[in-house]
Amino acid sequence: MEKGELFQLKGSILTIKVPAELDHHLADEIRRQSEEIQNEHNIRQIDFDFGQTTFMDSSGIGLVMGRFREIQLTGGTVRALHANERVRKILKISGVSRVIEVVPEKTWKI
Amino acid sequence: MEQTNEMMMEFDSRSCNESFARVAVAAFMTQLNPTLEEVADVKTAVSEAITNAIIHAYDNQVHKIRLECRLEGKTIEIAVTDFGKGIPDIPKAMEPLFTTRPELERSGMGFAFMEAFMDELAVESQVGKGTVVRMKKTVGNRSPFEED
């Protein structure tokens, strides 16, 4: 997994392109790389882009909540973007959607 | 009597096998003609049980995990067995948000997800011997008018 494919840094906003399946195997990998980036840069916001994601388990919850806890200490925020029905269900059951902003798959602009 | 179908597999407790295991179960259960959501529910539950075995039972060392599936009528029964360290206090382990490994960013939601996504969940464990997680789900018993 190359860093370039998964992470996008724009100013102080880090976007994490979540892969199709976010389980323990990939969550560990993303956590390690994300921590490296967070140590090297002043990140104020982390956006998880779930646009490609069709599967997520509680390891994904651990990843999102881990980033939330870290960035919250310095007043930053975490968002979940392009979350489809499945991802929203997982975020809801685990209570994560109560503490971070969840933006659904399609947001219609008029 | 309703027809049954069974499968069993054993694989190494490597995290790369998590996706293999849940996809195998998903493929096996297509015989029940489940909805996409039912398949996703079962995949999540299987993923949780396998992940628990890898991280907690075996502490990331490589040993064997056994996965058994049985179809009967519209029901799938799944058993995930490890031969690892066992769970000393099962009710505690099943409490939402309880985790013994916060440093690994475990959310403590594994058993809660298994319970939420399956119809039945039973855990047997013996310290030093291992753990069996049994889960059951009947597909197609949801009313189309039911909401989440």
Coordinates of C-alpha atoms in Angstrom, one line a residue:
Chain A
M1 CA 0.0 0.0 0.0
E2 CA 1.5 3.3 -1.1
K3 CA 1.1 6.3 1.0
G4 CA 0.3 8.5 -2.0
E5 CA -2.8 6.4 -2.9
L6 CA -4.3 6.6 0.5
F7 CA -3.4 9.9 2.0
Q8 CA -3.9 13.5 0.7
L9 CA -2.6 16.4 2.5
K10 CA -3.9 19.9 1.8
G11 CA -2.8 22.5 4.2
S12 CA -3.8 21.2 7.6
I13 CA -6.4 18.8 6.3
L14 CA -5.5 15.2 5.9
T15 CA -7.8 13.1 3.7
I16 CA -7.7 9.3 4.1
K17 CA -9.0 7.4 1.1
V18 CA -10.4 4.4 2.9
P19 CA -10.0 1.2 0.8
A20 CA -12.9 -1.0 -0.3
E21 CA -12.6 -3.2 2.8
L22 CA -11.6 -1.7 6.1
D23 CA -10.8 -4.6 8.5
H24 CA -8.2 -5.2 11.2
H25 CA -5.6 -6.0 8.5
L26 CA -5.9 -2.7 6.7
A27 CA -6.8 -0.6 9.8
D28 CA -3.4 -1.4 11.4
E29 CA -1.6 -0.3 8.3
I30 CA -3.5 2.9 7.9
R31 CA -3.1 3.7 11.6
R32 CA 0.7 3.4 11.3
Q33 CA 1.0 5.6 8.3
S34 CA -1.5 8.1 9.5
E35 CA 0.4 8.5 12.8
E36 CA 3.6 9.2 10.9
I37 CA 1.9 11.9 8.9
Q38 CA 0.3 13.4 12.0
N39 CA 3.7 13.5 13.7
E40 CA 5.3 15.3 10.8
H41 CA 2.6 17.8 10.0
N42 CA 0.3 20.0 11.9
I43 CA -3.1 18.4 11.1
R44 CA -6.2 20.1 12.2
Q45 CA -8.8 18.0 10.4
I46 CA -8.9 14.4 9.2
D47 CA -11.5 13.4 6.6
F48 CA -12.1 9.7 6.1
D49 CA -13.3 9.3 2.5
F50 CA -15.5 6.2 2.5
G51 CA -16.5 6.6 -1.2
Q52 CA -14.9 3.3 -2.1
T53 CA -15.8 1.4 1.0
T54 CA -18.2 -1.5 0.9
F55 CA -17.1 -3.3 4.1
M56 CA -16.1 -2.1 7.5
D57 CA -15.9 -3.8 10.9
S58 CA -15.1 -2.7 14.5
S59 CA -11.5 -2.3 13.6
G60 CA -12.5 0.6 11.3
I61 CA -14.3 2.1 14.3
G62 CA -11.1 1.8 16.3
L63 CA -9.2 3.6 13.6
V64 CA -11.7 6.5 13.3
M65 CA -12.1 6.8 17.1
G66 CA -8.3 6.6 17.6
R67 CA -7.8 9.5 15.2
F68 CA -10.7 11.4 16.8
R69 CA -9.2 11.1 20.3
E70 CA -5.8 12.2 19.2
I71 CA -6.9 15.2 17.1
Q72 CA -9.4 16.3 19.7
L73 CA -6.6 17.0 22.1
T74 CA -5.4 19.9 19.9
G75 CA -8.9 21.0 19.0
G76 CA -9.1 19.4 15.6
T77 CA -12.0 17.6 14.0
V78 CA -12.7 14.3 12.2
R79 CA -15.3 13.8 9.5
A80 CA -16.6 10.7 7.6
L81 CA -17.3 11.6 3.9
H82 CA -19.2 9.8 1.2
A83 CA -20.5 7.2 3.7
N84 CA -22.8 4.7 2.1
E85 CA -25.7 3.0 3.9
R86 CA -23.6 0.2 5.2
V87 CA -20.8 2.4 6.6
R88 CA -23.4 4.8 8.1
K89 CA -25.0 1.8 9.8
I90 CA -21.7 0.7 11.4
L91 CA -20.9 4.3 12.5
K92 CA -24.4 4.5 14.0
I93 CA -24.5 1.3 15.9
S94 CA -21.1 2.0 17.4
G95 CA -22.1 5.5 18.4
V96 CA -19.4 7.2 16.3
S97 CA -21.9 9.3 14.4
R98 CA -22.7 11.0 17.7
V99 CA -19.3 12.5 18.0
I100 CA -18.1 13.0 14.4
E101 CA -19.8 14.6 11.4
V102 CA -21.0 12.0 8.9
V103 CA -21.6 13.2 5.4
P104 CA -23.6 10.7 3.2
E105 CA -22.7 9.3 -0.1
K106 CA -24.6 11.8 -2.2
T107 CA -24.9 15.4 -1.3
W108 CA -26.9 17.2 -3.8
K109 CA -25.9 20.7 -4.6
I110 CA -28.6 22.9 -5.9
Chain B
M1 CA -36.5 -33.0 6.9
E2 CA -34.8 -30.0 5.5
Q3 CA -31.6 -30.4 3.5
T4 CA -28.4 -29.4 5.2
N5 CA -25.0 -28.4 3.9
E6 CA -21.8 -28.1 5.9
M7 CA -18.3 -26.8 5.4
M8 CA -15.2 -26.5 7.5
M9 CA -11.9 -24.9 7.0
E10 CA -8.8 -24.2 9.0
F11 CA -6.3 -21.4 8.3
D12 CA -3.5 -19.5 9.8
S13 CA -4.2 -16.7 12.2
R14 CA -2.8 -14.0 9.9
S15 CA -4.7 -10.8 9.4
C16 CA -4.6 -11.2 5.6
N17 CA -6.9 -14.2 6.1
E18 CA -9.7 -12.1 7.6
S19 CA -11.0 -11.1 4.2
F20 CA -10.5 -14.6 2.9
A21 CA -12.6 -16.1 5.7
R22 CA -15.5 -13.7 5.5
V23 CA -15.7 -14.0 1.7
A24 CA -15.7 -17.8 1.9
V25 CA -18.7 -17.6 4.3
A26 CA -20.4 -15.1 2.1
A27 CA -20.0 -17.4 -0.9
F28 CA -21.2 -20.4 1.0
M29 CA -24.3 -18.7 2.2
T30 CA -25.5 -17.5 -1.2
Q31 CA -27.3 -20.9 -1.3
L32 CA -29.8 -19.4 1.1
N33 CA -30.6 -16.6 -1.3
P34 CA -29.9 -13.8 1.2
T35 CA -30.2 -10.1 0.7
L36 CA -27.0 -8.1 0.3
E37 CA -27.6 -6.6 3.7
E38 CA -27.8 -10.1 5.3
V39 CA -24.6 -11.1 3.6
A40 CA -22.9 -7.9 4.9
D41 CA -24.2 -8.6 8.4
V42 CA -22.7 -12.1 8.4
K43 CA -19.4 -10.9 6.9
T44 CA -19.0 -8.3 9.6
A45 CA -19.8 -10.8 12.4
V46 CA -17.3 -13.4 10.9
S47 CA -14.7 -10.7 10.6
E48 CA -15.1 -9.8 14.3
A49 CA -14.8 -13.3 15.5
I50 CA -11.7 -14.0 13.4
T51 CA -10.1 -10.8 14.4
N52 CA -10.7 -11.6 18.1
A53 CA -9.0 -14.9 17.6
I54 CA -5.9 -13.3 15.9
I55 CA -5.4 -10.4 18.3
H56 CA -6.7 -11.7 21.6
A57 CA -6.5 -15.5 21.5
Y58 CA -3.2 -15.8 19.8
D59 CA -1.7 -12.4 20.5
N60 CA -0.7 -12.0 16.8
Q61 CA 1.2 -15.3 16.8
V62 CA 0.5 -17.7 14.0
H63 CA -1.7 -20.7 14.9
K64 CA -4.8 -22.3 13.5
I65 CA -8.3 -20.9 13.4
R66 CA -11.2 -23.3 12.5
L67 CA -14.3 -22.0 10.8
E68 CA -17.4 -24.2 10.5
C69 CA -20.6 -23.3 8.7
R70 CA -23.8 -25.2 8.5
L71 CA -26.9 -24.4 6.5
E72 CA -30.3 -25.7 7.4
G73 CA -33.5 -24.3 5.9
K74 CA -33.0 -20.6 5.9
T75 CA -30.5 -20.6 8.7
I76 CA -26.8 -20.3 8.8
E77 CA -24.8 -21.5 11.8
I78 CA -21.2 -20.4 12.2
A79 CA -18.6 -21.6 14.6
V80 CA -15.2 -19.9 15.0
T81 CA -12.8 -21.9 17.1
D82 CA -9.3 -21.0 18.3
F83 CA -6.9 -23.0 20.5
G84 CA -5.5 -19.9 22.2
K85 CA -5.4 -18.4 25.6
G86 CA -9.1 -18.3 26.3
I87 CA -11.4 -15.7 28.0
P88 CA -11.4 -15.6 31.8
D89 CA -14.5 -13.4 32.1
I90 CA -16.9 -13.9 29.2
P91 CA -19.6 -11.4 30.3
K92 CA -16.9 -8.7 30.8
A93 CA -15.4 -9.4 27.4
M94 CA -18.8 -9.0 25.8
E95 CA -19.5 -5.6 27.4
P96 CA -19.6 -2.9 24.7
L97 CA -16.5 -0.8 24.7
F98 CA -14.6 -3.2 26.9
T99 CA -11.2 -4.1 25.5
T100 CA -8.0 -5.5 26.9
R101 CA -6.0 -3.9 24.1
P102 CA -6.8 -0.1 23.9
E103 CA -3.2 0.5 22.8
L104 CA -4.0 -1.3 19.5
E105 CA -7.0 1.0 19.1
R106 CA -9.4 -1.8 19.6
S107 CA -12.9 -0.3 19.9
G108 CA -14.3 -2.9 22.2
M109 CA -17.2 -3.4 19.8
G110 CA -16.5 -6.8 18.4
F111 CA -19.0 -8.9 20.4
A112 CA -21.5 -6.0 20.3
F113 CA -21.3 -6.1 16.5
M114 CA -21.7 -9.9 16.4
E115 CA -24.8 -9.6 18.6
A116 CA -26.2 -6.7 16.6
F117 CA -25.8 -8.5 13.2
M118 CA -26.6 -12.1 14.1
D119 CA -29.8 -13.5 15.6
E120 CA -27.9 -15.6 18.2
L121 CA -24.5 -15.6 19.8
A122 CA -22.9 -18.0 22.2
V123 CA -19.4 -18.0 23.5
E124 CA -17.6 -20.9 25.3
S125 CA -14.1 -20.5 26.5
Q126 CA -11.6 -22.3 28.7
V127 CA -8.5 -20.4 29.9
G128 CA -5.4 -21.9 28.3
K129 CA -7.4 -24.1 25.9
G130 CA -9.3 -21.8 23.6
T131 CA -12.6 -20.3 22.6
V132 CA -15.6 -21.2 20.4
V133 CA -17.9 -18.5 19.2
R134 CA -21.2 -19.8 17.8
M135 CA -23.5 -17.6 15.8
K136 CA -26.8 -18.1 14.0
K137 CA -28.8 -16.1 11.5
T138 CA -32.0 -16.9 9.7
V139 CA -32.3 -15.0 6.4
G140 CA -35.4 -13.7 4.8
N141 CA -37.4 -13.3 8.1
R142 CA -37.4 -9.5 8.0
S143 CA -40.6 -7.8 7.0
P144 CA -40.0 -5.4 4.1
F145 CA -41.9 -2.7 6.1
E146 CA -39.5 -3.0 9.1
E147 CA -37.2 -0.1 9.6
D148 CA -33.8 0.1 11.2

